Short mmCIF file of C-alpha atoms and ligand atoms in Angstrom, two decimals:
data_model
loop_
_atom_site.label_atom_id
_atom_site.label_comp_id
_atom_site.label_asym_id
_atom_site.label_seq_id
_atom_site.Cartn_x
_atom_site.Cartn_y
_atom_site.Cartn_z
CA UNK M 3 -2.52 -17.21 -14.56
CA UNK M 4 -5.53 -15.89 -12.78
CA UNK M 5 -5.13 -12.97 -11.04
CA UNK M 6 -8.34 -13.08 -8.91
CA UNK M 7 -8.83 -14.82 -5.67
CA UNK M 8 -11.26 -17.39 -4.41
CA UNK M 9 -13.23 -13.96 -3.52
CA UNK M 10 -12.71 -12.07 -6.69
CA UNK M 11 -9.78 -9.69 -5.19
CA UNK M 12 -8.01 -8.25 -7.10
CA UNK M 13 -6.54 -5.81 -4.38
CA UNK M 14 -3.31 -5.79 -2.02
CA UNK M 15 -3.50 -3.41 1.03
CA UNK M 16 -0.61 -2.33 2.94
CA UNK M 17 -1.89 -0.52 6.10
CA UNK M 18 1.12 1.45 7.77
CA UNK M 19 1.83 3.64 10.83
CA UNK M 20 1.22 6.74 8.60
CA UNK M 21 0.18 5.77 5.29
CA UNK M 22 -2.16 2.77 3.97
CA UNK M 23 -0.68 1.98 0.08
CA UNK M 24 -3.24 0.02 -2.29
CA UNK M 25 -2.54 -2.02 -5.51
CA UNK M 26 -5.14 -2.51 -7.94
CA UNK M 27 -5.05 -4.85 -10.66
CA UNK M 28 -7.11 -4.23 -13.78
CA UNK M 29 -7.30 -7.57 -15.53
CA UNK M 30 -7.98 -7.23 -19.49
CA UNK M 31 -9.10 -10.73 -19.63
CA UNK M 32 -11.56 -10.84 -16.75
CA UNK M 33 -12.78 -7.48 -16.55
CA UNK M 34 -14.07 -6.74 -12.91
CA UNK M 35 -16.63 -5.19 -10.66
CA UNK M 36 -14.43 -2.00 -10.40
CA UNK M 37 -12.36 -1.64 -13.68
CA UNK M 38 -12.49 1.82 -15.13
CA UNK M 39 -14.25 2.77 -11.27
CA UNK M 40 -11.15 3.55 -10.33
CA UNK M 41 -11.02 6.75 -11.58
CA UNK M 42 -13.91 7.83 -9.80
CA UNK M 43 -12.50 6.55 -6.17
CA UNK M 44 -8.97 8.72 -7.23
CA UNK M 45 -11.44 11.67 -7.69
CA UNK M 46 -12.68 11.05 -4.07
CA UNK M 47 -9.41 11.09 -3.19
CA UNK M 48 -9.74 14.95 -3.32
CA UNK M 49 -7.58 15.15 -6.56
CA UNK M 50 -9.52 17.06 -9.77
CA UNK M 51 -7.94 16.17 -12.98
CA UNK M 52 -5.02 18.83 -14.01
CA UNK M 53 -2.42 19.86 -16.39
CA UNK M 54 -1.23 22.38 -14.34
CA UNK M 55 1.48 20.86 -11.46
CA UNK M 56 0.32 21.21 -7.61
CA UNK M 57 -0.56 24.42 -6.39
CA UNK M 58 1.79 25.26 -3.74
CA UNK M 59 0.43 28.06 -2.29
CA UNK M 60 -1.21 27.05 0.87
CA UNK M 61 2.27 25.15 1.65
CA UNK M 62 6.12 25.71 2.53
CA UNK M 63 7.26 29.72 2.04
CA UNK M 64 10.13 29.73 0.09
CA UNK M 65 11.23 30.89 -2.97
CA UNK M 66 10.52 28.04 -5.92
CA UNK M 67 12.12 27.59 -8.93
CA UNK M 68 9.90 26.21 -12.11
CA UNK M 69 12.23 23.40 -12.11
CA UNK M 70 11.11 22.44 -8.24
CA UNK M 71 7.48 22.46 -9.35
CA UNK M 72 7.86 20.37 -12.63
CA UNK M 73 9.71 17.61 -10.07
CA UNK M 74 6.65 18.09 -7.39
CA UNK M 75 4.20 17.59 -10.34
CA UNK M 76 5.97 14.63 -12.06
CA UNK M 77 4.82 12.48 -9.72
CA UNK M 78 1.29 12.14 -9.43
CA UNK M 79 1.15 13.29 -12.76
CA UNK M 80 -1.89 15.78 -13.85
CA UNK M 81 -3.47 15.43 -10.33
CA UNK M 82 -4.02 19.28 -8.01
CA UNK M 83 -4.21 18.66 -4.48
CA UNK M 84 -7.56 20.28 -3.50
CA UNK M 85 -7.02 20.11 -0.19
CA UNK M 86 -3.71 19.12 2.04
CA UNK M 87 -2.74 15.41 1.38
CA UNK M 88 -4.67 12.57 2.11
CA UNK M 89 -4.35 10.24 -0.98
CA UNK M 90 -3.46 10.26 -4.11
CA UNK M 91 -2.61 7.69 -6.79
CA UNK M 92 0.86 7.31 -8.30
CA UNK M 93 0.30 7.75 -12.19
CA UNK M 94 3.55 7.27 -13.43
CA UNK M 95 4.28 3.82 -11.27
CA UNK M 96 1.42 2.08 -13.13
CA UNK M 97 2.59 -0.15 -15.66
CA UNK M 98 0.99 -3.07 -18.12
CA UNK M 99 2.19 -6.60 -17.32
CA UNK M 100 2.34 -8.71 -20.41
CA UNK M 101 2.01 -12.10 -18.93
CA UNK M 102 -0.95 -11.30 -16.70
CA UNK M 103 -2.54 -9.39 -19.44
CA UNK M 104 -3.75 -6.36 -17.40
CA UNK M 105 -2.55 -2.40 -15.50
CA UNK M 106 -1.21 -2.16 -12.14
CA UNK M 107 -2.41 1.21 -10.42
CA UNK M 108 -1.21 2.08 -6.96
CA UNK M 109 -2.65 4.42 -4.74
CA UNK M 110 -1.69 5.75 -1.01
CA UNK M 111 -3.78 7.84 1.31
CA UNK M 112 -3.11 8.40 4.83
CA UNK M 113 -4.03 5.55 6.88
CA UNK M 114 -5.53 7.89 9.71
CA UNK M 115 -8.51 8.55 6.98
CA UNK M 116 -9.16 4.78 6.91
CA UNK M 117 -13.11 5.69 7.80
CA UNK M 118 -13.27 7.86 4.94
CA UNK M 119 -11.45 5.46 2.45
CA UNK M 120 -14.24 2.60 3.57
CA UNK M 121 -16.90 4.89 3.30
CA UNK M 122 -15.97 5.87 -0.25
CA UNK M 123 -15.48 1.65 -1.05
CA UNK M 124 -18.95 1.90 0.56
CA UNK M 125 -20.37 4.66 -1.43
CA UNK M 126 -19.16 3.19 -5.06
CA UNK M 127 -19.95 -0.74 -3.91
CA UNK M 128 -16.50 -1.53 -4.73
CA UNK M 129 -16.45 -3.85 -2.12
CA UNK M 130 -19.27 -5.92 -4.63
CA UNK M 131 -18.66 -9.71 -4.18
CA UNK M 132 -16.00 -9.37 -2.30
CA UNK M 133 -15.18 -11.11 1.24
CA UNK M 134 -11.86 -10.48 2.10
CA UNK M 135 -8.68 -8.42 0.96
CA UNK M 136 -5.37 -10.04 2.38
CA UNK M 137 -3.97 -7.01 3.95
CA UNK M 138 -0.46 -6.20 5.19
CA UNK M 139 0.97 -4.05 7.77
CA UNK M 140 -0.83 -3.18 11.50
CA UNK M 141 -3.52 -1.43 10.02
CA UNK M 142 -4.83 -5.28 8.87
CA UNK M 143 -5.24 -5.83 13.04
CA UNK M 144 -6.51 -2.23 13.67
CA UNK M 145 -9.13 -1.75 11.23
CA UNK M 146 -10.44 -5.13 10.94
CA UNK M 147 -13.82 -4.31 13.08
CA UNK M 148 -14.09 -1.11 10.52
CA UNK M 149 -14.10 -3.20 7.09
CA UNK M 150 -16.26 -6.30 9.01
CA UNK M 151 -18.72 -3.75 10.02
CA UNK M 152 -19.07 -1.08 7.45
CA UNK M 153 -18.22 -3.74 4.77
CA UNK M 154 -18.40 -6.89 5.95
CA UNK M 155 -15.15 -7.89 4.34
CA UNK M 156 -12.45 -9.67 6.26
CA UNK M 157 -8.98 -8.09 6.08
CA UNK M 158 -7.08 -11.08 6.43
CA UNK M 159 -3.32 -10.32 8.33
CA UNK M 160 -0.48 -11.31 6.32
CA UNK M 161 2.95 -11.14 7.45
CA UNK M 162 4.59 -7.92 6.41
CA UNK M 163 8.34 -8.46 5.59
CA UNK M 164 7.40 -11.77 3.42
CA UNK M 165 5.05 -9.70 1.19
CA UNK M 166 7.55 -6.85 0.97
CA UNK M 167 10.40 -8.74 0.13
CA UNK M 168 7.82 -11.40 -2.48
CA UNK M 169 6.69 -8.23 -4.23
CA UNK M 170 10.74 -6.89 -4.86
CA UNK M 171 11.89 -10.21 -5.74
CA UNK M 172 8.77 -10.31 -8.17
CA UNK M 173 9.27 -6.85 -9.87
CA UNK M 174 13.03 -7.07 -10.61
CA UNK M 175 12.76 -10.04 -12.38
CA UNK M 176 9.45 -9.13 -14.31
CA UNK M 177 9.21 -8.59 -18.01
CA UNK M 178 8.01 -5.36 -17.88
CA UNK M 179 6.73 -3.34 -21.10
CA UNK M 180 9.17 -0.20 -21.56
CA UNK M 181 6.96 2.08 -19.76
CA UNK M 182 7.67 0.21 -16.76
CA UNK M 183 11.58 -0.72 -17.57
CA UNK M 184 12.88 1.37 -14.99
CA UNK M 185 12.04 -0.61 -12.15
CA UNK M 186 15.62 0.28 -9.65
CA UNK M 187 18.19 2.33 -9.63
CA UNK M 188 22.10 1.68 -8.48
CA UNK M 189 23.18 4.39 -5.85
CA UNK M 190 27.01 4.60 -6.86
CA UNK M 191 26.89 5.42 -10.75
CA UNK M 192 26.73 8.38 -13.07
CA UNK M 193 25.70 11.41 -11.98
CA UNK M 194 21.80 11.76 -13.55
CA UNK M 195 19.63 14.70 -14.15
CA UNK M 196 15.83 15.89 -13.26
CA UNK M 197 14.90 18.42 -15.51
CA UNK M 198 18.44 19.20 -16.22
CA UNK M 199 19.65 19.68 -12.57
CA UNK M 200 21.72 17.43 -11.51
CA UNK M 201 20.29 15.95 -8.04
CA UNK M 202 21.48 12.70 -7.50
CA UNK M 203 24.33 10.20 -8.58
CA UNK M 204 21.86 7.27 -9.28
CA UNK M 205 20.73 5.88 -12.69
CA UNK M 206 18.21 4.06 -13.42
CA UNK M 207 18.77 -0.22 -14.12
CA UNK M 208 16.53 -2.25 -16.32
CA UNK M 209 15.00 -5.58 -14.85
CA UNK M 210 18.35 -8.48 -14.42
CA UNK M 211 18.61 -11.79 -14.84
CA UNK M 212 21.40 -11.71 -11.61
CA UNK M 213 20.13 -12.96 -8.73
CA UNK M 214 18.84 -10.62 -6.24
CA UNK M 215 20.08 -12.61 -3.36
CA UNK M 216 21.41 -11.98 -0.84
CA UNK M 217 20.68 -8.79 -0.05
CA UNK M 218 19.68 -6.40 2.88
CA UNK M 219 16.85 -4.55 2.94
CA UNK M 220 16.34 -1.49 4.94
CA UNK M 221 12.76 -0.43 4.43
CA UNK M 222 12.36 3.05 5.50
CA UNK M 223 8.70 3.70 6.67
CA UNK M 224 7.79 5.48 10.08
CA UNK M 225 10.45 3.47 11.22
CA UNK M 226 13.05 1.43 9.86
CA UNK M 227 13.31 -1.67 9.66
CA UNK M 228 16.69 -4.14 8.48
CA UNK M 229 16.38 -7.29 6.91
CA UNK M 230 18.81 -9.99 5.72
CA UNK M 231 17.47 -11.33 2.78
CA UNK M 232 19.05 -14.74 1.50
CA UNK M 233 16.17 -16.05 -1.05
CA UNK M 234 12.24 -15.21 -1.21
CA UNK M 235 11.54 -17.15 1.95
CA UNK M 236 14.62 -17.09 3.78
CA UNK M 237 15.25 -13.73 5.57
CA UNK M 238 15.37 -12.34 9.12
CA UNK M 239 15.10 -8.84 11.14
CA UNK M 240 18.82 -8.31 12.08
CA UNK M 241 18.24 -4.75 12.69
CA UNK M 242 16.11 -1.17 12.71
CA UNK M 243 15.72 2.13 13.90
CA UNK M 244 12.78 4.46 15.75
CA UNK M 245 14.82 7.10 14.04
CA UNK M 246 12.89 6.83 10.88
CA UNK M 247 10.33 8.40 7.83
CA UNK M 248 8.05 9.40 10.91
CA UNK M 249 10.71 11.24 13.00
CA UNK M 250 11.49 13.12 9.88
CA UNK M 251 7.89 14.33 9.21
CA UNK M 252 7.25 14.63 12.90
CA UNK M 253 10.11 17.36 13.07
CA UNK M 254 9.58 18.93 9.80
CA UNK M 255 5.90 19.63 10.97
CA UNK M 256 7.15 21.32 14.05
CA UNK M 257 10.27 23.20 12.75
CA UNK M 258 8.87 24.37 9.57
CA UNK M 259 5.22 24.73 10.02
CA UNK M 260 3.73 25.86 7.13
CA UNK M 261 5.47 22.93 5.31
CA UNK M 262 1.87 20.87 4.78
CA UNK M 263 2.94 18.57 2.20
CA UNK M 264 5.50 15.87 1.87
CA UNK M 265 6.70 15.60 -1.63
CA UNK M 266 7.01 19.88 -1.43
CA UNK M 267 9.21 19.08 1.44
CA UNK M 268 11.19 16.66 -0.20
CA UNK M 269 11.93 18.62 -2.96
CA UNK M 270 12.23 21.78 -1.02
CA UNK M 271 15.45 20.37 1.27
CA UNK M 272 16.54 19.75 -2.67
CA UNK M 273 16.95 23.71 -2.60
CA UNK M 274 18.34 23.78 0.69
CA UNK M 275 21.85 24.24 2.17
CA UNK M 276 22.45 22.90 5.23
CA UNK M 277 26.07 24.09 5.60
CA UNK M 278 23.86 27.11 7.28
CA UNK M 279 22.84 24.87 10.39
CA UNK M 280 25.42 21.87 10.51
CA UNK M 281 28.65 22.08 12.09
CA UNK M 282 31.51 20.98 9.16
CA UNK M 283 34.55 19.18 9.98
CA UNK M 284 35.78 22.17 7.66
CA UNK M 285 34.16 25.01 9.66
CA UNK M 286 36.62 22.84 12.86
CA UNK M 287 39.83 22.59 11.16
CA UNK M 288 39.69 24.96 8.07
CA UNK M 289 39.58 22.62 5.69
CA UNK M 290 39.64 18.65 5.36
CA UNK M 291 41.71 16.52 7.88
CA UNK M 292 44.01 13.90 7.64
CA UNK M 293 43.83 11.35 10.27
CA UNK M 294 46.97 9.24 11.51
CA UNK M 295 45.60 6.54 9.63
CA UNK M 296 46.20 8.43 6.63
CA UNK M 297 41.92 8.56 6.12
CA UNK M 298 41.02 11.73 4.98
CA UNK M 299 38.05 13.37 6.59
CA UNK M 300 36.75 15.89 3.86
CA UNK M 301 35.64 19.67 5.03
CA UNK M 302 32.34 19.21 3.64
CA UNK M 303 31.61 16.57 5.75
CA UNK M 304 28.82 16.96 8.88
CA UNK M 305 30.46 16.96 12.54
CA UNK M 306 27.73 17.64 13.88
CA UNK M 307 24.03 18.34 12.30
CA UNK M 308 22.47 21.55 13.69
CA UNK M 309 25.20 22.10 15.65
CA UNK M 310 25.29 26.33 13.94
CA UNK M 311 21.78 26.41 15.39
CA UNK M 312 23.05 25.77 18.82
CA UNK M 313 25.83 28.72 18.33
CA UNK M 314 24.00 31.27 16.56
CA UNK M 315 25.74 33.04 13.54
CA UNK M 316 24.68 31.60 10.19
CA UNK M 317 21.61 29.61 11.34
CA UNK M 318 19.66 33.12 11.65
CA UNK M 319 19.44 33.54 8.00
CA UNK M 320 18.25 29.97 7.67
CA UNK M 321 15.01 29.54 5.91
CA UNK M 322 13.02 26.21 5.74
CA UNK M 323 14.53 24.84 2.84
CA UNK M 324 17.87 24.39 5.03
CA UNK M 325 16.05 23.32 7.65
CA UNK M 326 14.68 20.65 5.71
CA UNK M 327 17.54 19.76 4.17
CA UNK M 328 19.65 19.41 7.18
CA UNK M 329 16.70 17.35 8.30
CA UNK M 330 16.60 15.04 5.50
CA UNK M 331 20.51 14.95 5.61
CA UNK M 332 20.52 13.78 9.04
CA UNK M 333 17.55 10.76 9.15
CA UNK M 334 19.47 9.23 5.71
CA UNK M 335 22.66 9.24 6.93
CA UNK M 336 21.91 7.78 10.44
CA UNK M 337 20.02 4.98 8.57
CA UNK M 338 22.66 4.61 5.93
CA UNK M 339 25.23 4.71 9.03
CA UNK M 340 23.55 1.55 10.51
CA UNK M 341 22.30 -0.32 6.87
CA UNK M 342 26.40 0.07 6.28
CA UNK M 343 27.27 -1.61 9.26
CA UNK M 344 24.86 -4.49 9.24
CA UNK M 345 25.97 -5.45 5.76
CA UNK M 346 29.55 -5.76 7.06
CA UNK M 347 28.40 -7.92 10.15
CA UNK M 348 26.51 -9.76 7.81
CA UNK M 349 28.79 -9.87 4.78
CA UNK M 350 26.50 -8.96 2.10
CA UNK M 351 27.77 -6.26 -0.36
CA UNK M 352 24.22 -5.10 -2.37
CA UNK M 353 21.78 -3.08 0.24
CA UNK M 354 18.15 -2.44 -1.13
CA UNK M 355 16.39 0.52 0.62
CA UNK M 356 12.89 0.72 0.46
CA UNK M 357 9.68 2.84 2.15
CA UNK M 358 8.07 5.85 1.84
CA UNK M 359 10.63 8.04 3.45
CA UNK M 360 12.57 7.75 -0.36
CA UNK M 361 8.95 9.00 -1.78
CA UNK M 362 9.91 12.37 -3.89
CA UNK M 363 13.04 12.69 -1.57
CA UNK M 364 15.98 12.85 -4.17
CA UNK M 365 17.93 14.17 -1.03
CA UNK M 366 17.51 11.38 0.88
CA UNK M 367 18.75 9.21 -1.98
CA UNK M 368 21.39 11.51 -2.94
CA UNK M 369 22.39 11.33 0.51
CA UNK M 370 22.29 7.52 1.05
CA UNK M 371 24.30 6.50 -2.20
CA UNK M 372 26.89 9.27 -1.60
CA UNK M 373 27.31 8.36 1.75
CA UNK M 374 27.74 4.31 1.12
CA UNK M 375 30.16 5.21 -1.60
CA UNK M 376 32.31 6.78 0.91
CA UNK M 377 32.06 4.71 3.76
CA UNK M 378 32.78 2.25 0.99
CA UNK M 379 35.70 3.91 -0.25
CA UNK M 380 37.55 4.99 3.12
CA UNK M 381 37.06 1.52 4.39
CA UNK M 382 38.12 -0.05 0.64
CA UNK M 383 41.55 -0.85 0.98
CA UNK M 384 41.16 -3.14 4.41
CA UNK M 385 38.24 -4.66 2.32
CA UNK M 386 40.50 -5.26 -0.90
CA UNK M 387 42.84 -7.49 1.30
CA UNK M 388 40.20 -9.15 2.77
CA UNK M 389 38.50 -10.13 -0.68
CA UNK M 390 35.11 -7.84 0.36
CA UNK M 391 33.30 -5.88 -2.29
CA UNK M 392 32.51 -2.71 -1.77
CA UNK M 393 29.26 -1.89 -0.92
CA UNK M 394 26.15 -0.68 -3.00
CA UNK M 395 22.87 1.24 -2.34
CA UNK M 396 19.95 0.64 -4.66
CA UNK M 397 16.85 2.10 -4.98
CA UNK M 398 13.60 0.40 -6.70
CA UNK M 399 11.03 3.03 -8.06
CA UNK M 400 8.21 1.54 -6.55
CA UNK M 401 9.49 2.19 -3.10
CA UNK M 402 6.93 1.41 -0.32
CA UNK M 403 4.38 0.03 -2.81
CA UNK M 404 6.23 -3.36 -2.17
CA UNK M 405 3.97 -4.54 0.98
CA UNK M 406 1.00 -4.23 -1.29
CA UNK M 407 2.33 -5.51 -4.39
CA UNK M 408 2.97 -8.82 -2.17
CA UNK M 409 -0.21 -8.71 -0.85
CA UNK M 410 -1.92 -8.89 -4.00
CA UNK M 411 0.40 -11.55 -5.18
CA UNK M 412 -0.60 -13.30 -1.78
CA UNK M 413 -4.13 -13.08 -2.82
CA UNK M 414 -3.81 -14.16 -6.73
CA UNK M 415 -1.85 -17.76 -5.40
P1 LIG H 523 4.39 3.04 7.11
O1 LIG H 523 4.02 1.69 6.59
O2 LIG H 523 5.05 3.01 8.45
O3 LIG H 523 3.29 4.03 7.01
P2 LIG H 523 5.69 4.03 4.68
O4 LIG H 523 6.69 3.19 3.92
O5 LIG H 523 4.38 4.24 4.05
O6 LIG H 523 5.60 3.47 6.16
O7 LIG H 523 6.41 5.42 4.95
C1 LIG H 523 5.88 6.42 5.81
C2 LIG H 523 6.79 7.61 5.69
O8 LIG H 523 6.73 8.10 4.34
C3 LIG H 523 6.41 8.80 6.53
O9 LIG H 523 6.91 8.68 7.85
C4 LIG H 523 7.04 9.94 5.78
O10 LIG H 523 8.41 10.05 6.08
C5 LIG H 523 6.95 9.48 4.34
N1 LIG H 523 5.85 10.06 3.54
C6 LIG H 523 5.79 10.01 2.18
N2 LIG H 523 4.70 10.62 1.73
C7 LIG H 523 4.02 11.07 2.81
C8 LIG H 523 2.81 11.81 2.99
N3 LIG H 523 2.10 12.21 1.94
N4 LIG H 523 2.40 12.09 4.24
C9 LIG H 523 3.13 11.70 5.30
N5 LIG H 523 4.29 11.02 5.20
C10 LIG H 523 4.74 10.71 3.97
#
């Protein structure tokens, strides 16, 4: 197959509300403008080549373990953030595709620095015989002008949930080589470990053969957005929220404000406990409660999130980790609330969640499949008579790099 365009692309561009995502294909068999270049744009970035993980001085003020900065660091592996984040590329998502003979890379900056990413395409004439990059997301609309002018490349506008849902469909099913095996993981298995702490009850899935379909999607990005998905091209919006991946980074910036970063915040809320700030149906009755149903309401579970703030006491010895746990807590399991809720309207028992929100967040993901599994679970036995499966959260590892990876697969048809 030939994986360049009528141009010579060999790009897919997702331009979000906060951050753009790029996939770059480095073909083996028809060696381009840019291969090997690309290591040069990822030093642009404002990333130096390390083996030391992120510094995290300049960033959230809280105690870290070692094991918090080997997770931060596993990431974007080798790379030091120079300066706070404005793009970096995703080391340990690229992978070697067999059949198309050639390396994925993927790359995300923030989509507010879209004059300095041109300028830097500019600068390195990576834009060389090329005349236009199918692009996905609003940024394709917003920045056209900016690549016509500075570039004179067309960013072409391609439909968003097509190229998101063309790009999962694609990677599940692919042959991958092993480094690239671990393409999703189911939200309602073993308990797993990241550097030996246990942090979420996922594992990781190789590639099926079972269909994908149907499915719903609930891509977590700024906002959210819910999709039922019944085959590559058959799906519609049935649902989303403004309560979202943005909301959570809006209020993390203004309740913990030395929190710069992210990923540091994602796997700071990982050290947080946010029994400090929420309101516990134990902390109400004592302990769990038994409704007249017979459902049992555990003690851990939230009544109401930041409720403690509101009445003083514990919240005062709250640091930002709990903050930003209770944070984290509180976007997943809204979404997770409504993704549950759809499925059962629309009768589909396997929910895929997707977006950047899930980006170095093992909370939120810890959150989400816990969460399904016991909305699943109190609601199993009316399901049982009624034939329904219980529901299941999965995660892909490749979260919001799915818009792009479309995109380029747009382009290379
Ligand atoms: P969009 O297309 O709307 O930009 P994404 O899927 O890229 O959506 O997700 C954006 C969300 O990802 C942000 O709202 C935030 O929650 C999260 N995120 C992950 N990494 C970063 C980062 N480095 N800077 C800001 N937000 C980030």
């Amino acid at each position: 197959p030939q994986c360049l365009n009528s141009s010579g692309s060999r790009l897919g561009l997702d331009i979000g509300g906060t951050l753009a995502k790029l996939v770059f294909f480095e073909s083996e068999t028809r060696p381009s403008w840019c291969n090997g270049r690309i290591a040069e744009v990822i030093k642009s970035l404002g990333c130096v080549a390390s083996e030391e993980p992120a510094s995290l001085s300049s960033s959230c003020q809280q105690s870290r373990s070692g094991s918090l900065l080997r997770a931060v660091s596993k990431r974007a592996v080798g790379f030091q953030r120079q300066s706070s984040f404005w793009g970096e590329q995703d080391m340990e998502l690229s992978f070697y595709d067999d059949e198309l003979k050639g390396r994925f890379h993927f790359l995300c900056f923030r989509s507010d620095q879209m004059e300095r990413f041109v300028s830097l395409i500019a600068v390195h004439e990576l834009h060389h015989n090329m005349t236009e990059i199918f692009t996905t997301g609003g940024g394709a609309y917003k920045y056209a002008e900016l690549f016509q002018e500075r570039l004179d490349v067309k960013l072409v506008p391609v439909d968003e949930l097509s190229v998101v849902i063309k790009g999962i469909s694609w990677l599940v099913n692919r042959p991958l080589s092993p480094e690239a095996g671990e393409v999703c993981w189911l939200g309602d298995e073993q308990p797993s470990a990241l550097d030996g702490q246990p942090i979420s009850q996922c594992h990781w899935m190789e590639p099926s053969d079972e269909s994908l379909f149907p499915f719903i999607l609930v891509n977590i990005g700024s906002g959210v957005s819910i999709v039922k998905v019944e085959g590559i091209d058959k799906f519609e919006r049935i649902s989303g929220s403004a309560l979202g991946g943005g909301t959570f980074w809006g209020l993390c910036k203004l309740l913990c404000p030395s929190c710069k970063d992210f990923s540091e915040a994602g796997f700071l809320a990982a050290e947080g406990d946010s029994s400090n700030l929420n309101l516990l149906v134990e902390d109400i009755y004592g302990g769990d409660y038994e409704l007249p149903s017979g459902t049992k309401l555990p003690g851990n579970l939230v009544a109401s999130f930041f409720a403690k703030a509101g009445a003083g006491g514990s919240s005062e010895n709250s640091g930002e980790a709990d903050i930003l746990n209770a944070l984290t807590t509180m976007v997943s399991q809204n979404i997770c609330q409504i993704a549950y809720l759809n499925a059962r309207l629309q009768e589909v028992s396997r929910i895929v969640f997707t977006g950047n929100f899930l980006r170095q967040n093992p909370v939120a993901r810890q959150v989400i499949a816990e969460n399904m599994r016991r909305v699943s679970a109190a609601a199993a036995a009316s399901e049982r008579q009624n034939g329904r499966e219980p529901l299941q959260a999965h995660f892909l590892h490749h979260e919001g790099y799915f818009g792009a990876l479309g995109t380029f697969l747009h382009n290379v048809e």
